[in-house]
Coordinates of C-alpha atoms in Angstrom, one line a residue:
M125 CA 16.5 29.1 114.0
N126 CA 20.2 29.5 114.0
I127 CA 22.9 26.7 114.3
R128 CA 23.4 27.4 118.0
V129 CA 19.7 26.9 118.8
L130 CA 19.5 23.9 116.6
R131 CA 22.5 22.3 118.4
I132 CA 20.9 23.0 121.8
E133 CA 17.5 21.6 120.7
L134 CA 19.2 18.4 119.4
R135 CA 20.8 17.8 122.8
R136 CA 17.6 18.5 124.8
S137 CA 15.0 16.8 122.6
V138 CA 14.2 13.3 121.3
A139 CA 14.6 14.6 117.7
P140 CA 17.8 12.6 117.0
W141 CA 16.2 9.5 118.4
A142 CA 13.2 10.0 116.2
G143 CA 15.4 10.2 113.1
A144 CA 17.4 7.2 114.2
V145 CA 14.3 5.1 114.8
V146 CA 12.9 6.0 111.3
L147 CA 16.2 5.2 109.5
T148 CA 17.1 2.0 111.3
T149 CA 13.6 0.6 111.3
A150 CA 13.2 1.2 107.6
L151 CA 16.6 -0.3 106.7
A152 CA 15.9 -3.3 109.0
F153 CA 12.6 -3.9 107.0
L154 CA 14.3 -3.7 103.7
Y155 CA 17.4 -5.7 104.4
L156 CA 16.3 -8.3 106.9
V157 CA 12.8 -9.2 105.4
D158 CA 12.8 -11.2 102.2
A159 CA 9.8 -9.7 100.6
A160 CA 8.6 -8.5 97.2
W161 CA 10.8 -5.3 97.3
W162 CA 13.8 -7.6 96.4
R163 CA 12.2 -9.4 93.5
G164 CA 11.8 -8.8 89.7
T165 CA 11.8 -5.5 87.9
T166 CA 10.0 -3.8 90.7
A167 CA 12.7 -4.3 93.3
W168 CA 13.4 -1.3 95.3
T169 CA 17.0 -0.9 94.0
A170 CA 16.1 -1.7 90.3
Q171 CA 14.3 1.6 89.2
W172 CA 13.8 5.1 90.5
T173 CA 10.0 5.0 90.7
S174 CA 10.0 1.6 92.4
M175 CA 12.6 2.8 94.9
A176 CA 10.4 5.8 95.8
M177 CA 7.2 3.8 96.0
W178 CA 8.7 1.0 98.2
T179 CA 10.2 3.6 100.6
R180 CA 6.8 5.4 100.8
G181 CA 5.2 2.0 101.5
L182 CA 7.2 1.7 104.7
L183 CA 5.4 4.7 106.0
F184 CA 2.6 2.3 106.9
Y185 CA 4.8 1.6 110.0
L186 CA 7.1 4.6 110.2
W187 CA 4.4 7.3 110.2
P188 CA 2.6 6.1 113.4
A189 CA 6.1 5.9 115.0
A190 CA 6.8 9.6 114.0
V191 CA 3.4 10.7 115.4
G192 CA 4.1 8.9 118.7
L193 CA 7.6 10.3 119.0
G194 CA 6.3 13.8 118.2
A195 CA 3.8 13.5 121.0
L196 CA 6.7 12.5 123.3
Q197 CA 8.5 15.6 122.3
G198 CA 5.5 17.7 123.0
L199 CA 5.4 16.5 126.6
R200 CA 8.9 17.8 127.3
D201 CA 7.9 21.1 129.0
H202 CA 5.2 19.3 131.0
R203 CA 7.6 16.6 132.2
S204 CA 10.1 19.2 133.3
R205 CA 7.4 21.3 135.0
M206 CA 8.5 24.4 133.2
S207 CA 5.2 25.3 131.4
E208 CA 4.3 28.2 133.7
L209 CA 7.9 29.5 133.8
L210 CA 8.1 29.6 129.9
T211 CA 4.7 31.4 129.5
S212 CA 6.1 34.2 131.8
T213 CA 9.1 34.9 129.6
P214 CA 9.0 37.7 127.0
R215 CA 9.9 35.3 124.2
P216 CA 6.9 34.7 121.9
A217 CA 5.4 31.1 122.2
W218 CA 5.7 30.6 118.5
H219 CA 9.5 31.1 118.7
R220 CA 9.8 28.1 121.1
A221 CA 7.3 26.1 119.0
A222 CA 9.3 26.8 115.8
A223 CA 12.6 25.6 117.4
L224 CA 10.9 22.5 118.7
A225 CA 9.1 21.6 115.5
G226 CA 11.9 22.7 113.3
T227 CA 14.5 20.4 115.0
T228 CA 12.3 17.3 114.7
A229 CA 11.3 18.2 111.1
I230 CA 15.0 18.5 110.1
T231 CA 16.0 15.2 111.7
L232 CA 13.1 13.2 110.3
A233 CA 13.4 14.7 106.8
S234 CA 17.1 13.9 106.9
A235 CA 16.5 10.4 108.0
F236 CA 14.1 9.8 105.2
A237 CA 16.5 11.4 102.8
L238 CA 19.3 9.1 103.9
L239 CA 17.0 6.1 103.3
V240 CA 16.2 7.3 99.8
L241 CA 20.0 8.0 99.2
V242 CA 20.8 4.4 100.2
G243 CA 18.4 3.2 97.5
A244 CA 19.4 5.8 95.0
V245 CA 23.1 4.7 95.1
Q246 CA 22.1 1.2 94.2
V247 CA 19.6 2.3 91.5
L248 CA 22.3 4.2 89.7
G249 CA 24.2 1.0 89.2
N250 CA 21.2 -1.0 88.0
T251 CA 19.5 1.2 85.4
E252 CA 20.4 3.5 82.5
Y253 CA 17.0 5.3 82.7
T254 CA 17.3 8.3 84.9
H255 CA 14.4 10.8 85.6
L256 CA 13.0 13.0 88.3
G257 CA 9.4 11.8 88.2
W258 CA 10.1 9.8 91.4
L259 CA 11.1 12.9 93.4
P260 CA 7.5 14.1 94.3
I261 CA 6.8 10.7 95.7
S262 CA 9.7 10.9 98.1
L263 CA 9.2 14.6 98.9
V264 CA 5.6 13.9 99.9
G265 CA 6.8 10.9 102.0
A266 CA 9.2 13.1 103.9
L267 CA 6.4 15.7 104.4
F268 CA 4.1 13.0 105.8
L269 CA 6.8 12.2 108.5
V270 CA 7.2 15.9 109.4
A271 CA 3.5 16.8 109.5
G272 CA 2.8 13.6 111.5
A273 CA 5.5 14.5 114.1
V274 CA 4.3 18.1 114.4
L275 CA 0.7 17.0 114.9
G276 CA 1.9 14.6 117.5
M277 CA 3.8 17.5 119.3
G278 CA 0.8 19.7 119.3
A279 CA -1.4 16.8 120.6
G280 CA 1.2 16.1 123.3
R281 CA 1.2 19.7 124.4
A282 CA -2.6 19.9 124.4
L283 CA -3.1 16.5 126.2
P284 CA -0.1 16.3 128.6
S285 CA -0.3 12.7 129.8
A286 CA 2.1 9.8 129.7
L287 CA -0.5 7.8 127.8
T288 CA -0.7 10.3 125.0
P289 CA 2.3 9.2 122.9
P290 CA 1.4 5.4 122.8
A291 CA -2.3 6.3 122.3
L292 CA -1.5 8.6 119.4
A293 CA 0.9 6.1 117.8
M294 CA -1.8 3.3 118.0
C295 CA -4.5 5.6 116.6
A296 CA -2.2 6.6 113.7
F297 CA -1.5 2.9 113.0
V298 CA -5.2 2.0 113.1
F299 CA -5.9 4.8 110.8
T300 CA -3.3 3.6 108.2
A301 CA -4.6 0.0 108.6
L302 CA -8.2 1.1 108.0
M303 CA -7.2 3.1 104.9
H304 CA -5.8 -0.1 103.4
M305 CA -8.3 -2.7 104.7
S306 CA -11.8 -1.2 104.7
L307 CA -12.4 2.5 104.8
G308 CA -10.0 3.2 102.0
R309 CA -11.2 0.3 99.8
T310 CA -14.2 0.0 97.4
E311 CA -15.6 -3.4 96.6
T312 CA -15.8 -4.1 92.9
T313 CA -16.4 -7.1 90.6
T314 CA -14.0 -8.0 87.8
A315 CA -15.1 -8.8 84.2
M316 CA -14.9 -12.5 85.2
G317 CA -17.4 -11.9 88.1
I318 CA -14.7 -12.3 90.8
P319 CA -15.1 -9.9 93.8
S320 CA -12.2 -7.6 94.4
T321 CA -11.4 -4.2 96.0
E322 CA -9.9 -1.0 94.7
P323 CA -8.5 2.0 96.6
N324 CA -10.7 5.1 96.8
R325 CA -9.8 8.7 97.4
I326 CA -10.0 8.4 101.2
S327 CA -7.1 5.9 101.1
L328 CA -4.9 8.7 99.7
L329 CA -5.1 10.4 103.1
S330 CA -2.9 7.6 104.3
P331 CA 0.9 8.0 104.1
A332 CA 1.5 4.5 102.6
V333 CA 0.9 3.5 99.0
E334 CA -0.3 0.3 97.2
E335 CA 2.2 -2.5 96.8
V336 CA 4.4 -2.0 93.8
R337 CA 3.3 -4.5 91.1
D338 CA 4.4 -2.7 87.9
V339 CA 7.5 -0.7 87.3
L340 CA 5.7 1.6 84.8
V341 CA 3.0 2.7 87.4
T342 CA 3.4 5.9 89.3
L343 CA 1.3 8.4 91.3
S344 CA -0.6 11.1 89.4
A345 CA 0.1 14.8 89.9
R346 CA -3.4 15.3 91.5
V347 CA -2.5 12.8 94.1
H348 CA 0.7 14.8 95.0
V349 CA -1.2 18.1 95.1
G350 CA -4.1 16.7 97.2
Q351 CA -1.8 15.0 99.7
T352 CA 0.4 18.2 100.0
I353 CA -2.7 20.2 100.9
W354 CA -3.7 17.6 103.5
L355 CA -0.3 17.6 105.1
L356 CA 0.1 21.4 105.2
G357 CA -3.2 21.5 107.1
M358 CA -2.1 18.7 109.4
A359 CA 1.2 20.5 110.1
A360 CA -0.6 23.9 110.7
T361 CA -2.9 22.3 113.2
G362 CA 0.1 20.7 115.1
F363 CA 1.9 24.0 115.2
A364 CA -1.2 25.9 116.3
L365 CA -1.7 23.4 119.1
L366 CA 1.9 23.9 120.2
V367 CA 1.2 27.7 120.5
A368 CA -2.3 27.5 121.9
A369 CA -2.7 28.4 125.6
T370 CA -6.5 28.2 126.0
P371 CA -9.1 25.5 125.3
R372 CA -10.8 27.8 122.8
A373 CA -7.5 28.3 120.9
R374 CA -7.0 24.5 120.9
L375 CA -10.4 24.0 119.3
T376 CA -9.7 26.7 116.7
A377 CA -6.4 25.0 115.9
L378 CA -8.3 22.0 114.5
T379 CA -9.6 24.2 111.7
P380 CA -6.5 23.8 109.3
V381 CA -6.5 20.0 109.4
L382 CA -10.2 19.7 108.8
A383 CA -10.1 22.3 106.0
G384 CA -7.1 20.5 104.5
A385 CA -8.8 17.2 104.6
V386 CA -12.0 18.6 102.9
I387 CA -10.0 20.5 100.2
A388 CA -7.7 17.5 99.6
L389 CA -10.7 15.2 99.0
L390 CA -12.0 17.6 96.4
V391 CA -8.6 17.6 94.7
L392 CA -7.8 13.9 94.9
P393 CA -9.0 11.7 92.0
S394 CA -11.9 9.3 92.7
D395 CA -11.0 6.8 89.9
P396 CA -8.2 4.3 90.9
R397 CA -6.9 4.6 87.3
R398 CA -6.3 8.3 87.8
M399 CA -4.5 7.6 91.1
Y400 CA -2.0 5.1 89.9
V401 CA -1.2 5.9 86.3
L402 CA 1.1 4.8 83.6
D403 CA 4.4 6.7 83.4
K404 CA 4.2 7.4 79.7
T405 CA 7.9 8.5 79.5
A406 CA 9.1 5.3 81.1
A407 CA 6.8 3.2 78.8
E408 CA 8.1 4.7 75.6
L409 CA 9.4 2.0 73.3
V410 CA 13.0 1.7 72.5
C411 CA 13.6 -0.6 69.5
E412 CA 16.3 -2.6 67.7
G413 CA 14.6 -3.8 64.5
P414 CA 11.4 -5.6 65.4
V415 CA 12.3 -6.0 69.0
C416 CA 11.2 -3.3 71.5
V417 CA 11.4 -2.7 75.2
A418 CA 10.1 0.1 77.4
R419 CA 12.6 3.0 78.0
T420 CA 12.9 2.0 81.6
H421 CA 14.4 -1.4 80.5
Q422 CA 16.5 0.0 77.6
S423 CA 19.7 -1.6 79.1
R424 CA 18.2 -5.0 78.5
L425 CA 17.5 -4.5 74.8
A426 CA 21.0 -5.6 73.6
D427 CA 20.5 -9.1 75.2
L428 CA 17.0 -9.4 73.9
A429 CA 17.4 -8.2 70.3
G430 CA 19.2 -11.4 69.0
P431 CA 16.9 -14.0 70.6
G432 CA 13.9 -12.0 69.7
Q433 CA 14.7 -11.9 66.0
E434 CA 15.6 -15.6 66.1
A435 CA 12.2 -16.4 67.7
L436 CA 10.4 -14.3 65.0
R437 CA 12.3 -16.3 62.3
L438 CA 11.4 -19.6 63.8
L439 CA 7.8 -18.6 64.3
H440 CA 7.5 -17.5 60.7
G441 CA 9.0 -20.7 59.5
A442 CA 6.4 -22.7 61.4
L443 CA 3.3 -20.5 61.0
G444 CA 3.9 -18.7 57.8
G445 CA 1.7 -15.7 57.2
Q446 CA 0.0 -16.3 60.6
A447 CA 3.2 -15.6 62.5
P448 CA 3.8 -12.5 64.6
V449 CA 6.2 -9.9 63.1
S450 CA 7.5 -8.1 66.2
V451 CA 8.5 -8.6 69.8
R452 CA 7.5 -6.0 72.3
E453 CA 7.5 -5.5 76.1
N454 CA 3.9 -5.4 77.3
T455 CA 3.4 -1.8 78.7
A456 CA -0.4 -2.1 79.2
V457 CA -1.5 -1.3 82.8
L458 CA -4.7 -3.2 83.7
P459 CA -6.6 -3.3 86.9
D460 CA -6.2 -6.3 89.2
G461 CA -8.4 -9.2 88.1
A462 CA -8.7 -8.1 84.5
M463 CA -7.8 -10.6 81.8
P464 CA -4.7 -9.8 79.8
R465 CA -5.0 -8.6 76.2
W466 CA -2.8 -10.2 73.5
S467 CA -2.0 -9.6 69.9
R468 CA -1.8 -12.0 67.0
T469 CA 0.9 -9.9 65.2
T470 CA 3.1 -9.1 68.2
V471 CA 4.8 -11.3 70.8
L472 CA 4.1 -9.4 74.1
F473 CA 6.1 -10.2 77.1
D474 CA 6.9 -9.1 80.6
F475 CA 10.3 -9.3 82.2
D476 CA 8.7 -10.5 85.4
D477 CA 7.0 -13.5 83.6
D478 CA 8.4 -16.7 85.1
I479 CA 9.8 -18.2 81.9
I480 CA 11.2 -14.8 80.6
A481 CA 12.8 -14.0 84.0
A482 CA 14.5 -17.4 84.1
A483 CA 15.7 -17.5 80.6
K484 CA 19.3 -17.1 79.6
G485 CA 21.0 -17.2 76.2
R486 CA 19.2 -19.6 73.8
E487 CA 16.6 -20.3 76.4
L488 CA 15.3 -16.7 75.8
T489 CA 14.4 -17.6 72.2
W490 CA 12.5 -20.7 73.5
A491 CA 10.7 -18.6 76.1
L492 CA 9.7 -15.9 73.5
I493 CA 8.4 -18.6 71.2
A494 CA 6.3 -20.0 74.0
K495 CA 4.9 -16.6 74.8
G496 CA 4.1 -16.0 71.1
M497 CA 2.2 -19.2 70.9
V498 CA 0.5 -19.4 74.3
P499 CA 0.9 -16.0 76.1
G500 CA -1.1 -17.1 79.2
C501 CA -4.5 -16.1 80.6
T502 CA -3.8 -15.6 84.3
P503 CA -5.8 -12.5 85.5
V504 CA -3.7 -9.5 86.3
G505 CA -2.4 -9.6 89.9
W506 CA -2.9 -13.3 90.3
S507 CA 0.0 -15.7 90.7
G508 CA 0.7 -19.0 88.9
S509 CA -0.2 -20.2 85.4
G510 CA -1.8 -23.3 84.2
D511 CA -0.5 -23.0 80.6
G512 CA 3.0 -24.5 81.1
V513 CA 2.1 -27.8 79.3
A514 CA 0.5 -26.0 76.3
Q515 CA 3.5 -23.6 76.1
T516 CA 6.0 -26.6 76.2
V517 CA 4.1 -28.4 73.5
A518 CA 3.7 -25.3 71.3
A519 CA 7.4 -24.3 71.6
G520 CA 8.4 -27.9 70.9
W521 CA 6.3 -28.0 67.8
V522 CA 8.0 -24.8 66.5
L523 CA 11.5 -26.0 67.4
G524 CA 11.0 -29.6 66.2
D525 CA 12.1 -30.9 69.6
L526 CA 10.4 -31.0 73.0
K527 CA 12.5 -28.9 75.5
S528 CA 11.8 -27.9 79.0
L529 CA 11.1 -24.2 79.2
P530 CA 12.9 -21.8 81.6
G531 CA 11.3 -21.8 85.0
T532 CA 10.5 -25.5 84.9
Q533 CA 14.0 -26.6 85.7
S534 CA 13.4 -28.2 89.1
A535 CA 13.3 -32.0 88.8
S536 CA 9.8 -32.4 90.2
L537 CA 8.2 -29.7 88.0
F538 CA 10.1 -30.8 84.9
R539 CA 8.9 -34.4 85.3
E540 CA 5.3 -33.2 85.9
V541 CA 5.3 -30.9 82.8
D542 CA 7.1 -33.5 80.7
A543 CA 4.8 -36.3 81.7
E544 CA 1.7 -34.3 80.4
A545 CA 3.4 -32.6 77.4
R546 CA 5.2 -35.5 75.8
P547 CA 2.2 -37.6 74.8
I548 CA 0.4 -34.6 73.4
W549 CA 3.5 -33.5 71.4
A550 CA 4.2 -37.0 70.2
K551 CA 0.6 -37.5 68.9
L552 CA 0.6 -34.1 67.3
R553 CA 3.9 -34.9 65.4
T554 CA 2.4 -38.0 63.9
L555 CA -0.4 -36.1 62.2
P556 CA -0.3 -34.7 58.6
R557 CA 1.2 -31.2 58.4
A558 CA -2.1 -29.6 57.5
E559 CA -3.8 -31.1 60.6
Q560 CA -0.9 -30.1 62.8
L561 CA -1.2 -26.5 61.6
S562 CA -5.0 -26.6 62.0
R563 CA -4.8 -27.6 65.6
I564 CA -1.9 -25.1 66.3
N565 CA -3.9 -22.3 64.8
A566 CA -7.0 -23.3 66.8
M567 CA -4.9 -23.4 70.0
R568 CA -3.4 -20.0 69.3
A569 CA -6.9 -18.5 68.7
A570 CA -8.0 -19.8 72.1
A571 CA -4.8 -18.7 73.8
L572 CA -4.8 -15.2 72.4
S573 CA -8.5 -14.5 73.1
C574 CA -8.4 -16.3 76.5
E575 CA -11.5 -18.1 75.4
G576 CA -11.9 -21.8 74.9
D577 CA -9.6 -24.6 75.9
V578 CA -6.1 -24.7 74.5
Y579 CA -5.7 -28.4 75.4
D580 CA -8.9 -29.3 73.7
A581 CA -7.7 -27.5 70.5
L582 CA -4.4 -29.4 70.6
K583 CA -6.2 -32.7 70.9
G584 CA -8.4 -31.8 67.9
G585 CA -11.6 -30.8 69.6
A586 CA -11.5 -27.3 68.1
S587 CA -9.4 -27.8 65.0
R588 CA -12.3 -27.9 62.6

């Protein structure tokens, strides 16, 4: 297809409108809706992988639109009543189909590329960690839009009705919804006995991805390969339907998409932990002395090193040989509902933790002390924490003064935490040093193992 044909097709088709709908709808979602893609280390403009995953997540809505607009494009010859005239011309049918599909494919891919470019420009200014591991995620996303539109065109040509575009768009939306609500989920039970669900391999036939909860998580290579096979089959079926002229040929055209789905399901991983995997390069530790962060956050190491070393010094002064000896970003990726795993010798932290994210300057030292004493036992993927009082008491014991931790600065929350923490801290300070240390050690044991009651330990119930 040369430039002249492309220019003519752009004027005659809905391809430019399809690209405009995809781009403007995506940008409207991202900029007008205050959602998780603007918050924390997983913000869509914070890191490359997060940007690629969040833009892929928008395909939950964009892909059905692309399918419906493709079907509208496929109705063009029927609406203009030119079908019989075109079949009588010597030009091969696949030439016309290639021009029609190619124009839409170029506009949709360009629209998605512009969306990624908007995010990439902002990511460049927000991180020092640059890599190409995110590129397959975005390339497969663009291929989803193209294959969906071509399939819609073929269906529109095979079923020439004004109801075909909205019906196909609704079917595509229902398909993506089912993949993320029931058909694509498997019921499981966490170690705590709490019912939960995990994605299964069928969910990977959907264009969208899981919500981004960890900046170190990416899609595995097998997912990219399996989805590419599925999409090539989908595009081949759409193109074959554009060319097919008989009912038998249209039935035969369904073979590629069915074969692609079967082969893809054989290639795609069945274990959720092999679908969404740890990006080992991004998780490599970059250290300054005993303080380490993941490579993806290496730009934050300079601000963390000083407070981290000061926190270790204060912890050693308070706990002696029982104190942790290093500070490290937690790079473990655990399934939703699992209990976190903590270390006695290392202060593990997460930049998205409430008190770490809110800490500035000296407050970061207090926050790291609190995490080293009471790291928190909220299951992975759950919100909130009930350890604020224990963290405040423990950090106050190390510092020798009760201070409000970062993240509790609102007046009502500070009063609530202070009202509970101050009596416990005051009573603890009146005890002999040996008894204080005994209770603190018992509290740490309960907090690090996520077994037992930290408050009971502070009050002396588990100190002996």
